[in-house]
Coordinates of C-alpha atoms in Angstrom, one line a residue:
Chain X
X22 CA -43.1 7.6 57.2
X23 CA -40.2 8.0 59.5
X24 CA -36.8 6.9 58.3
X25 CA -35.0 5.1 61.0
X26 CA -31.4 5.7 61.7
X27 CA -30.7 2.7 59.6
X28 CA -28.5 2.4 56.6
X29 CA -31.0 4.0 54.3
X30 CA -31.5 7.6 53.6
X31 CA -34.6 9.0 51.9
X32 CA -34.0 11.4 49.1
X33 CA -36.8 13.2 47.3
X34 CA -36.2 14.4 43.8
X35 CA -37.6 17.5 42.1
X36 CA -40.3 15.4 40.4
X37 CA -41.5 14.1 43.7
X38 CA -40.0 10.6 43.6
X39 CA -38.5 9.2 46.8
X40 CA -35.4 7.1 46.6
X41 CA -34.1 5.1 49.5
X42 CA -30.4 5.0 49.2
X43 CA -27.6 3.5 51.2
X44 CA -25.8 5.7 53.6
X45 CA -22.6 5.0 51.8
X46 CA -24.0 6.4 48.5
X47 CA -25.4 9.4 50.3
X48 CA -21.9 10.0 51.7
X49 CA -20.6 10.5 48.1
X50 CA -23.0 13.4 47.8
X51 CA -21.3 16.1 49.8
X52 CA -24.3 18.4 49.7
X53 CA -26.6 15.7 51.2
X54 CA -23.9 14.7 53.7
X55 CA -23.8 18.3 54.9
X56 CA -27.5 18.4 55.5
X57 CA -27.4 15.1 57.4
X58 CA -24.6 16.3 59.6
X59 CA -26.3 19.6 60.4
X60 CA -29.6 18.1 61.5
X61 CA -29.3 16.6 65.0
X62 CA -32.6 14.9 65.0
X63 CA -33.7 12.2 62.6
X64 CA -34.3 13.4 59.1
X65 CA -37.4 12.1 57.5
X66 CA -36.7 13.0 53.9
X67 CA -34.1 15.1 52.2
X68 CA -35.3 17.1 49.2
X69 CA -32.7 17.4 46.4
X70 CA -33.6 20.3 44.1
X71 CA -32.4 20.3 40.5
X72 CA -32.2 16.5 40.6
X73 CA -34.7 14.4 38.8
X74 CA -35.5 10.8 39.1
X75 CA -33.8 9.9 35.9
X76 CA -30.6 11.5 37.3
X77 CA -30.9 9.4 40.4
X78 CA -31.3 6.3 38.4
X79 CA -28.0 7.0 36.7
X80 CA -26.3 8.0 39.9
X81 CA -27.3 4.7 41.5
X82 CA -26.1 2.9 38.4
X83 CA -22.7 4.6 38.7
X84 CA -22.5 3.8 42.3
X85 CA -23.2 0.2 41.9
X86 CA -20.6 -0.1 39.1
X87 CA -18.0 1.7 41.1
X88 CA -18.6 -0.4 44.2
X89 CA -18.0 -3.5 41.9
X90 CA -14.8 -1.9 40.6
X91 CA -16.3 -1.4 37.2
X92 CA -16.6 2.3 37.1
X93 CA -15.0 2.4 33.6
X94 CA -18.1 0.6 32.3
X95 CA -20.3 3.6 33.1
X96 CA -21.3 5.3 30.0
X97 CA -23.3 8.4 29.2
X98 CA -23.3 7.9 25.4
X99 CA -27.1 7.4 25.3
X100 CA -27.6 10.9 26.6
X101 CA -28.0 13.8 24.2
X102 CA -26.0 17.0 24.8
X103 CA -28.7 18.7 26.8
X104 CA -29.4 15.7 28.9
X105 CA -25.7 15.4 29.6
X106 CA -25.5 19.0 30.6
X107 CA -28.4 18.7 32.9
X108 CA -27.0 15.6 34.5
X109 CA -23.7 17.4 35.0
X110 CA -25.4 20.2 36.7
X111 CA -27.3 17.9 39.0
X112 CA -24.2 16.0 40.0
X113 CA -22.5 19.4 40.5
X114 CA -25.3 20.5 42.8
X115 CA -24.9 17.3 44.8
X116 CA -21.2 17.8 44.9
X117 CA -20.2 14.3 43.9
X118 CA -16.5 14.4 43.0
X119 CA -15.8 11.3 41.1
X120 CA -18.9 11.3 39.0
X121 CA -18.3 15.0 38.3
X122 CA -14.9 14.2 36.9
X123 CA -16.4 11.6 34.7
X124 CA -19.1 13.9 33.4
X125 CA -16.8 16.9 32.7
X126 CA -14.5 14.6 30.8
X127 CA -17.5 13.3 28.8
X128 CA -18.5 16.9 27.9
X129 CA -14.9 17.7 27.0
X130 CA -14.8 14.6 24.8
X131 CA -17.9 15.7 23.0
X132 CA -16.7 19.2 22.4
X133 CA -13.2 18.2 21.4
X134 CA -13.4 18.4 17.6
X135 CA -16.4 20.6 17.3
X136 CA -16.5 24.0 15.6
X137 CA -16.7 27.2 17.5
X138 CA -20.4 27.6 16.5
X139 CA -21.2 24.3 17.9
X140 CA -19.6 25.1 21.2
X141 CA -21.6 28.4 21.4
X142 CA -24.8 26.6 20.8
X143 CA -24.0 24.0 23.3
X144 CA -23.5 26.5 26.1
X145 CA -26.1 29.0 24.9
X146 CA -23.6 31.8 24.3
X147 CA -23.5 34.7 21.9
X148 CA -20.5 35.7 20.0
X149 CA -19.7 39.0 21.6
X150 CA -16.6 39.8 19.6
X151 CA -16.7 42.5 17.0
X152 CA -15.9 41.2 13.5
X153 CA -12.5 42.8 13.7
X154 CA -11.7 41.2 17.1
X155 CA -12.8 37.9 15.8
X156 CA -10.8 38.1 12.7
X157 CA -7.7 39.0 14.6
X158 CA -8.1 36.1 17.0
X159 CA -8.8 33.6 14.2
X160 CA -5.8 34.8 12.3
X161 CA -3.5 34.4 15.2
X162 CA -4.5 30.9 15.9
X163 CA -5.2 29.8 12.4
X164 CA -3.4 26.5 12.7
X165 CA -5.9 25.2 15.3
X166 CA -8.7 25.5 12.8
X167 CA -7.2 23.3 10.1
X168 CA -7.5 19.6 9.8
X169 CA -9.9 17.2 8.4
X170 CA -11.3 15.9 11.6
X171 CA -12.4 19.3 12.8
X172 CA -15.9 20.4 11.8
X173 CA -15.9 23.5 9.6
X174 CA -17.0 26.8 11.0
X175 CA -20.5 27.7 9.7
X176 CA -20.2 31.1 11.2
X177 CA -17.4 32.0 8.8
X178 CA -19.8 32.9 6.1
X179 CA -21.8 35.0 8.4
X180 CA -18.7 37.0 9.4
X181 CA -18.0 37.9 5.9
X182 CA -21.4 39.5 5.3
Chain P
X17 CA -24.7 31.0 29.8
X18 CA -26.3 28.2 31.8
X19 CA -23.2 26.6 33.3
X20 CA -21.3 28.0 36.3
X21 CA -17.9 29.3 35.4
X22 CA -16.0 26.8 37.6
X23 CA -17.7 23.9 35.9
X24 CA -16.7 25.4 32.6
X25 CA -13.2 25.7 33.9
X26 CA -13.1 22.0 34.8
X27 CA -14.4 21.0 31.4
X28 CA -11.8 23.2 29.6
X29 CA -9.0 21.7 31.7
X30 CA -9.8 18.4 30.0
X31 CA -9.7 19.7 26.4
X32 CA -6.7 18.9 24.2
X33 CA -4.5 21.8 23.4
X34 CA -5.9 22.4 19.9
X35 CA -9.5 22.6 21.1
X36 CA -8.4 24.9 23.8
X37 CA -6.9 27.3 21.3
X38 CA -10.2 27.4 19.5
X39 CA -11.9 28.4 22.7
X40 CA -10.3 31.8 22.4
X41 CA -12.7 32.6 19.6
X42 CA -15.9 31.4 21.2
X43 CA -16.7 34.5 23.2
X44 CA -15.0 37.0 25.4
X45 CA -15.8 35.0 28.6
X46 CA -14.1 31.8 27.2
X47 CA -11.2 33.9 26.0
X48 CA -10.7 35.3 29.5
X49 CA -10.8 31.9 31.0
X50 CA -8.2 30.5 28.6
X51 CA -6.0 33.6 29.1
X52 CA -6.3 33.4 32.9
X53 CA -2.9 32.7 34.5
X54 CA -4.2 30.2 37.1
X55 CA -6.1 28.3 34.4
X56 CA -3.0 28.1 32.3
X57 CA -1.0 26.8 35.3
X58 CA -3.6 24.2 36.1
X59 CA -3.7 23.1 32.5
X60 CA 0.0 23.0 32.3
X61 CA 0.2 20.8 35.5
X62 CA -1.9 18.2 33.8
X63 CA -0.4 18.5 30.3
X64 CA 1.3 15.5 28.7
X65 CA 4.8 15.5 27.4
X66 CA 4.9 16.6 23.8
X67 CA 7.7 17.2 21.3
X68 CA 9.5 20.1 19.9
X69 CA 11.4 19.7 16.6
X70 CA 14.1 22.0 15.3
X71 CA 14.7 21.5 11.6
X72 CA 17.3 23.0 9.4
X73 CA 18.4 24.8 12.5
X74 CA 16.0 27.6 12.2
X75 CA 12.5 26.3 12.2
X76 CA 10.9 25.2 15.4
X77 CA 7.8 23.1 15.5
X78 CA 5.6 21.9 18.4
X79 CA 3.9 18.6 18.1
X80 CA 1.2 18.3 20.6
X81 CA 0.4 14.9 22.2
X82 CA -3.3 14.4 22.3
X83 CA -4.7 14.0 25.8
X84 CA -7.1 11.4 24.6
X85 CA -5.1 8.3 24.3
X86 CA -7.1 6.2 21.9
X87 CA -6.4 2.5 21.5
X88 CA -4.6 1.3 18.4
X89 CA -6.7 1.9 15.4
X90 CA -4.2 4.5 14.2
X91 CA -3.2 2.4 11.2
X92 CA -6.1 4.0 9.5
X93 CA -4.4 7.3 9.3
X94 CA -1.4 8.7 7.5
X95 CA 1.6 6.6 6.8
X96 CA 2.7 4.5 9.6
X97 CA 4.4 1.2 10.1
X98 CA 4.7 -0.8 13.2
X99 CA 6.8 -3.7 14.2
X100 CA 6.6 -5.9 17.2
X101 CA 9.8 -6.4 19.0
X102 CA 11.1 -9.2 21.0
X103 CA 10.5 -8.1 24.5
X104 CA 12.4 -9.2 27.5
X105 CA 11.0 -9.3 31.0
X106 CA 12.2 -6.3 32.9
X107 CA 13.7 -8.1 35.8
X108 CA 15.9 -10.5 34.0
X109 CA 19.5 -9.8 33.3
X110 CA 20.1 -12.3 30.7
X111 CA 18.8 -12.6 27.2
X112 CA 18.2 -16.3 26.9
X113 CA 15.7 -16.9 29.6
X114 CA 12.4 -18.6 28.9
X115 CA 10.3 -15.6 29.8
X116 CA 11.3 -13.7 26.6
X117 CA 8.7 -14.1 23.9
X118 CA 9.3 -13.9 20.2
X119 CA 6.5 -12.0 18.6
X120 CA 5.7 -12.1 15.0
X121 CA 6.9 -9.1 13.0
X122 CA 4.1 -7.0 11.7
X123 CA 4.6 -4.4 9.0
X124 CA 1.8 -2.1 7.9
X125 CA 2.6 0.2 5.0
X126 CA 0.0 2.6 4.0
X127 CA 0.8 4.4 0.8
X128 CA -2.0 6.9 0.7
X129 CA -1.0 10.0 2.5
X130 CA -4.0 11.2 4.4
X131 CA -3.2 14.6 5.7
X132 CA -4.4 14.4 9.2
X133 CA -5.2 17.1 11.7
X134 CA -2.4 19.5 12.0
X135 CA -1.9 19.5 15.7
X136 CA 1.3 21.4 15.4
X137 CA 2.6 25.0 15.0
X138 CA 5.8 26.2 13.5
X139 CA 7.9 29.3 13.7
X140 CA 10.9 30.7 11.9
X141 CA 13.9 31.7 13.9
X142 CA 16.1 34.3 12.3
X143 CA 19.4 32.6 13.0
X144 CA 20.8 29.1 13.1
X145 CA 20.2 27.4 16.4
X146 CA 20.8 24.2 18.4
X147 CA 18.3 22.8 20.9
X148 CA 19.7 22.6 24.4
X149 CA 16.9 21.2 26.5
X150 CA 13.5 22.0 27.9
X151 CA 12.5 22.6 31.5
X152 CA 9.0 23.1 32.9
X153 CA 7.5 24.4 29.7
X154 CA 10.3 26.5 28.5
X155 CA 12.9 25.7 25.9
X156 CA 16.6 26.7 25.7
X157 CA 18.4 27.2 22.5
X158 CA 21.9 28.1 21.6
X159 CA 22.9 30.2 18.6
X160 CA 25.0 28.0 16.3
X161 CA 28.1 29.9 15.5
X162 CA 31.5 28.3 15.6
X163 CA 33.5 31.4 16.1
X164 CA 32.0 33.7 18.6
X165 CA 30.5 33.6 22.1
X166 CA 27.7 31.4 23.1
X167 CA 24.4 33.1 22.7
X168 CA 21.6 31.5 24.5
X169 CA 17.8 32.0 24.1
X170 CA 14.8 31.0 26.0
X171 CA 11.8 30.1 24.0
X172 CA 8.1 29.3 24.3
X173 CA 7.7 27.2 21.2
X174 CA 3.9 27.1 21.4
X175 CA 3.5 30.9 21.4
X176 CA 6.5 31.7 19.3
X177 CA 8.3 33.8 21.8
X178 CA 12.1 34.2 22.1
X179 CA 14.0 35.8 24.9
X180 CA 17.6 36.9 24.4
X181 CA 20.1 36.2 27.1
X182 CA 23.4 38.2 27.6
X183 CA 26.1 36.2 25.9
X184 CA 28.3 33.8 27.9
X185 CA 31.8 35.0 28.6
X186 CA 33.6 32.2 27.1
X187 CA 34.6 30.6 24.0
X188 CA 33.3 29.1 20.8
X189 CA 31.4 25.9 20.1
X190 CA 34.3 23.6 19.9
X191 CA 35.2 23.9 23.6
X192 CA 31.7 23.4 24.9
X193 CA 31.4 20.1 26.7
X194 CA 27.9 20.4 28.1
X195 CA 25.2 22.9 28.5
X196 CA 21.8 22.7 30.1
X197 CA 19.1 24.9 31.5
X198 CA 16.7 24.7 34.4
X199 CA 13.6 26.8 35.0
X200 CA 12.0 27.2 38.3
X201 CA 8.4 28.4 37.9
X202 CA 8.0 29.2 41.6
X203 CA 10.7 31.8 41.7
X204 CA 10.2 32.7 38.0
X205 CA 14.0 32.4 37.5
X206 CA 16.1 30.2 35.3
X207 CA 19.7 29.2 35.2
X208 CA 21.9 28.0 32.3
X209 CA 25.0 25.9 33.1
X210 CA 27.8 25.7 30.6
X211 CA 30.9 23.4 31.0
X212 CA 33.7 24.6 28.9
X213 CA 37.1 23.1 28.4
X214 CA 39.9 25.6 28.8
X215 CA 43.5 24.6 28.6
X216 CA 42.4 21.1 29.3
X217 CA 40.6 22.0 32.4
X218 CA 36.9 22.2 32.9
X219 CA 35.4 25.6 33.7
X220 CA 31.8 26.0 34.8
X221 CA 29.9 29.1 33.9
X222 CA 26.5 29.8 35.2
X223 CA 23.8 32.3 34.1
X224 CA 21.3 33.2 36.6
X225 CA 18.3 35.2 35.7
X226 CA 17.4 38.1 37.9
X227 CA 15.3 37.3 40.9
X228 CA 12.2 39.3 41.6
X229 CA 13.7 41.4 44.3
X230 CA 16.1 43.2 42.1
X231 CA 19.8 42.5 41.9
X232 CA 21.3 42.0 38.5
X233 CA 22.8 38.6 38.0
X234 CA 24.3 37.4 34.8
X235 CA 27.1 35.0 34.1
X236 CA 29.5 33.9 36.8
X237 CA 32.1 31.2 37.2
X238 CA 31.4 28.3 39.5
X239 CA 34.2 26.8 41.5
X240 CA 34.6 23.2 42.6
X241 CA 34.0 21.7 39.2
X242 CA 34.4 18.0 39.0
X243 CA 37.4 16.9 37.0
X244 CA 35.5 14.2 35.2
X245 CA 34.7 15.4 31.7
X246 CA 31.1 15.2 30.5
X247 CA 30.5 12.7 27.7
X248 CA 29.1 14.4 24.6
X249 CA 25.3 13.8 24.0
X250 CA 25.0 12.0 27.3
X251 CA 22.0 13.7 28.5
X252 CA 18.7 13.7 26.6
X253 CA 16.6 15.3 29.2
X254 CA 18.9 16.8 31.9
X255 CA 16.5 18.9 34.0
X256 CA 14.8 17.1 36.9
X257 CA 14.1 18.0 40.6
X258 CA 15.9 21.4 40.3
X259 CA 19.1 19.8 39.1
X260 CA 20.8 19.1 35.8
X261 CA 22.3 15.7 35.0
X262 CA 24.9 14.2 32.7
X263 CA 27.3 11.3 32.3
X264 CA 31.0 11.7 32.6
X265 CA 34.0 9.7 31.6
X266 CA 35.2 9.3 35.2
X267 CA 35.2 6.5 37.7
X268 CA 32.1 4.6 38.6
X269 CA 31.5 6.8 41.6
X270 CA 31.5 9.8 39.3
X271 CA 29.8 8.4 36.2
X272 CA 26.6 10.4 36.7
X273 CA 27.0 13.9 37.8
X274 CA 24.5 16.6 38.7
X275 CA 24.4 20.3 39.3
X276 CA 22.0 21.4 42.0
X277 CA 20.3 24.6 40.8
X278 CA 19.3 25.7 44.3
X279 CA 22.8 25.4 45.9
X280 CA 24.8 25.9 42.7
X281 CA 26.9 22.9 43.7
X282 CA 28.0 19.8 41.8
X283 CA 27.2 16.4 43.2
X284 CA 27.6 12.9 41.9
X285 CA 24.6 10.6 41.6
X286 CA 25.2 6.9 42.6
X287 CA 25.0 4.4 39.8
X288 CA 22.9 1.2 40.0
X289 CA 24.4 -1.4 42.3
X290 CA 25.2 -3.8 39.4
X291 CA 27.8 -1.3 38.1
X292 CA 30.4 -3.1 40.2
X293 CA 33.6 -2.7 38.4
X294 CA 35.4 -1.1 35.5
X295 CA 35.0 -4.3 33.5
X296 CA 31.3 -4.1 33.5
X297 CA 31.4 -0.4 32.5
X298 CA 33.8 -1.2 29.6
X299 CA 31.1 -3.5 28.2
X300 CA 28.6 -0.6 28.1
X301 CA 28.2 1.9 25.4
X302 CA 26.1 4.9 24.8
X303 CA 25.2 5.8 28.4
X304 CA 22.8 8.6 28.7
X305 CA 20.6 10.1 31.4
X306 CA 17.2 11.6 31.2
X307 CA 13.7 11.5 32.7
X308 CA 11.2 8.7 32.7
X309 CA 7.8 9.4 34.3
X310 CA 9.3 11.9 36.6
X311 CA 12.3 9.8 37.7
X312 CA 15.9 10.0 36.7
X313 CA 16.6 7.3 34.2
X314 CA 19.8 5.8 32.8
X315 CA 19.9 4.2 29.3
X316 CA 22.7 2.3 27.8
X317 CA 23.6 -0.6 25.6
X318 CA 25.3 -3.8 27.0
X319 CA 27.8 -5.6 24.8
X320 CA 26.3 -4.1 21.8
X321 CA 23.3 -6.4 22.1
X322 CA 20.9 -5.2 24.6
X323 CA 19.5 -1.8 25.3
X324 CA 18.5 -1.2 28.9
X325 CA 16.7 1.5 30.7
X326 CA 16.9 1.9 34.5
X327 CA 14.8 4.2 36.6
X328 CA 15.9 5.7 39.9
X329 CA 12.5 5.5 41.7
X330 CA 13.7 7.6 44.7
X331 CA 15.9 10.4 43.6
X332 CA 19.4 10.0 45.0
X333 CA 18.8 6.7 46.6
X334 CA 21.2 4.1 45.1
X335 CA 19.0 1.1 46.1
X336 CA 16.0 2.5 44.3
X337 CA 17.4 1.9 40.8
X338 CA 15.2 -0.6 39.0
X339 CA 15.2 -1.8 35.4
X340 CA 12.3 -0.3 33.6
X341 CA 12.7 -2.4 30.4
X342 CA 15.2 -3.8 28.0
X343 CA 15.2 -4.4 24.3
X344 CA 17.1 -6.9 22.1
X345 CA 18.9 -4.6 19.6
X346 CA 18.3 -7.0 16.7
X347 CA 14.6 -6.5 17.2
X348 CA 14.7 -3.0 15.8
X349 CA 13.5 -4.9 12.8
X350 CA 16.2 -4.0 10.4
X351 CA 16.0 -0.3 10.7
X352 CA 19.2 1.3 11.6
X353 CA 18.2 3.6 14.4
X354 CA 20.6 6.5 14.5
X355 CA 22.1 7.2 17.8
X356 CA 20.3 4.1 19.1
X357 CA 22.0 4.5 22.3
X358 CA 20.3 7.7 23.0
X359 CA 16.6 8.1 23.2
X360 CA 15.0 11.5 22.5
X361 CA 12.9 11.2 25.6
X362 CA 10.0 9.5 27.2
X363 CA 6.4 10.6 27.1
X364 CA 4.0 10.8 30.0
X365 CA 3.0 7.1 29.6
X366 CA 6.6 5.9 29.5
X367 CA 6.9 5.3 25.8
X368 CA 10.3 6.0 24.4
X369 CA 11.0 8.3 21.5
X370 CA 14.0 7.8 19.2
X371 CA 15.3 8.8 15.8
X372 CA 15.8 6.3 13.0
X373 CA 16.5 6.2 9.3
X374 CA 13.2 6.3 7.4
X375 CA 12.2 3.1 5.7
X376 CA 10.2 4.6 2.9
X377 CA 12.4 7.6 2.1
X378 CA 16.2 7.1 2.0
X379 CA 18.5 9.7 3.5
X380 CA 15.8 11.1 5.6
X381 CA 15.0 10.6 9.2
X382 CA 11.9 9.5 11.1
X383 CA 10.7 9.5 14.6
X384 CA 10.1 6.3 16.3
X385 CA 8.1 5.6 19.4
X386 CA 8.5 2.4 21.4
X387 CA 6.0 1.2 23.9
X388 CA 7.6 -1.0 26.6
X389 CA 4.2 -2.5 27.5
X390 CA 3.3 -3.8 24.1
X391 CA 6.8 -4.1 22.7
X392 CA 5.7 -2.2 19.5
X393 CA 7.9 0.2 17.6
X394 CA 5.9 2.7 15.6
X395 CA 7.6 4.9 13.1
X396 CA 6.4 8.2 11.8
X397 CA 8.0 9.9 8.8
X398 CA 8.9 13.4 9.5
X399 CA 11.6 13.5 6.8
X400 CA 11.1 14.9 3.4
X401 CA 13.2 18.0 2.8
X402 CA 14.2 18.9 6.3
X403 CA 17.7 18.2 7.2
X404 CA 19.4 18.3 10.6
X405 CA 16.5 17.4 12.8
X406 CA 16.9 17.9 16.5
X407 CA 14.1 16.7 18.7
X408 CA 13.4 17.1 22.4
X409 CA 10.6 16.3 24.7
X410 CA 8.7 19.3 26.1
X411 CA 5.5 20.1 27.9
X412 CA 3.7 22.7 25.9
X413 CA 2.6 25.8 27.8
X414 CA 0.2 28.6 26.9
X415 CA 1.7 30.9 29.5
X416 CA 3.6 33.7 28.0
X417 CA 7.3 34.1 28.9
X418 CA 6.4 37.5 30.2
X419 CA 4.4 35.8 33.0
X420 CA 6.7 32.8 33.5
X421 CA 10.0 34.7 34.0
X422 CA 11.1 37.9 35.6
X423 CA 12.4 39.9 32.7
X424 CA 14.9 42.7 33.0
X425 CA 14.8 45.0 30.1
X426 CA 18.5 45.7 30.2
X427 CA 19.4 42.1 29.9
X428 CA 16.6 40.6 28.0
X429 CA 14.6 41.3 24.9
X430 CA 11.5 39.4 24.2
X431 CA 10.7 38.9 20.5
X432 CA 7.9 37.3 18.7
X433 CA 8.8 34.8 16.0
X434 CA 7.2 34.8 12.7
X435 CA 5.0 31.8 12.0
X436 CA 5.9 29.4 9.4
X437 CA 3.8 27.6 6.9
X438 CA 3.4 23.9 7.8
X439 CA 3.6 22.6 4.3
X440 CA 7.1 23.7 3.6
X441 CA 8.5 21.7 6.4
X442 CA 8.2 18.5 4.5
X443 CA 6.5 16.7 7.3
X444 CA 4.2 13.9 6.4
X445 CA 1.4 14.7 8.6
X446 CA 0.4 12.1 11.1
X447 CA -2.2 11.4 13.7
X448 CA -0.8 11.8 17.1
X449 CA -2.2 8.5 18.3
X450 CA 1.0 7.1 16.7
X451 CA 3.0 8.9 19.3
X452 CA 2.9 6.1 21.8

């Protein structure tokens, strides 16, 4: 199925679904835009790796809202942490500036009051400090760990073993 | 880790300062990002204006403004009271026009003290100090000593670092008319200007910190000083656009003076056009200059009745003065704001900070924030046992003084202040959403 040089671009997600999107939307995806510009013949279909159809659904939602001037209404609340992370990486791959800002802010908002252990789990990182290093850092910045709206550190008990 | 570093960088740029500090302890990779100089600079460039408090002349505390500006449900937390003010339309010059609305007075008093998140850090300073001003993330202090020379210090109040400066040549406190400091992050140098009255003449002394390419500079005398004397306490935020600003007691053409930190020259700044004659000026009290949303601003009280704030939208251009907002003084709701003519400063959104007498605790002071958009005054008790509270606006920076400034061992000593326990300050803790 050949795509004409019309206003629609065909994008194929990792799970095999084909989306026909407006050229204007494709332009917000710098990665896709680069592919279009490099190819001098007509492109039939642009595969977008790392992007799934549920990501494209949300991207299209965001695009429609922002065209209508309602980009503030876009919400990722219903996504759990892993889904949000995946979406962020998909948008990062597509190099979409505005949506990327929105998503990094959403992740920052979720991490804001969380404990160090939560942050580690979220990014899949190990604590690579020695107990002495960790204790020294914690002591130096102790004030940042107090306060009733901050989740307590579960790993504190572990450190004292 | 499954996220690319620069994505992580972007996320961390959006974290509020307290969360960022916790990132030091996540893992060594996070620690290295937060410690990275270019990250700290990017973070600083987006940071909101916060507050530094010097209490009892020796204890310095940073109060961080949260970057997440939540809407007003802050009456749930801590003790706060708010009061709606009668708000005048910004472009009107008279009080009695129909566009002014009288809004009902609302008082919320919450008597349960909920200690909220301690988004502040305190340090002890070993000697008595006065706050001078802040500039680009650094703070200037002056040792308070009525008899001897002026000793200035540069401070990073978030990290608790204090840098000694060689003492100024001249005289004790009583002759000091004005002093201010400007820091240039690009050249990593700073200058301190001091205007001193000697035999009834004004003498200007300037400290210039050494530039990178060697050459020892310290205090020097600047010639061509304007004769108009600076008005005391007339500048709540003097540093802007590589210049320092203050109000004088001179003629209209010399009412606002500036010192250009690049050329080391004095220059007057034109007043708004409606400052037509001496009669108008004589009806004005409490003139002061500062910074509002990156522009030079002028605050004063007209006929004892109306507080006005004007903003010079284009620096140096007389026609660009525009009234930002005005307040009917009666509508301070029965508080007696101290120094009501002189704000402490403006935050990033344009809300004004000032000091007032505390309602709930007599003989103590509290911090008030006023939002021109909503017309709401919000007061936060910071009183208790602390006396002599000096407050200035400041953007908090994680960058160490070592990296911000060229330090010369012979002139400067960098010391680390000892941290102070928060409870002893007597602050009633508050949620920073009130700071708006």
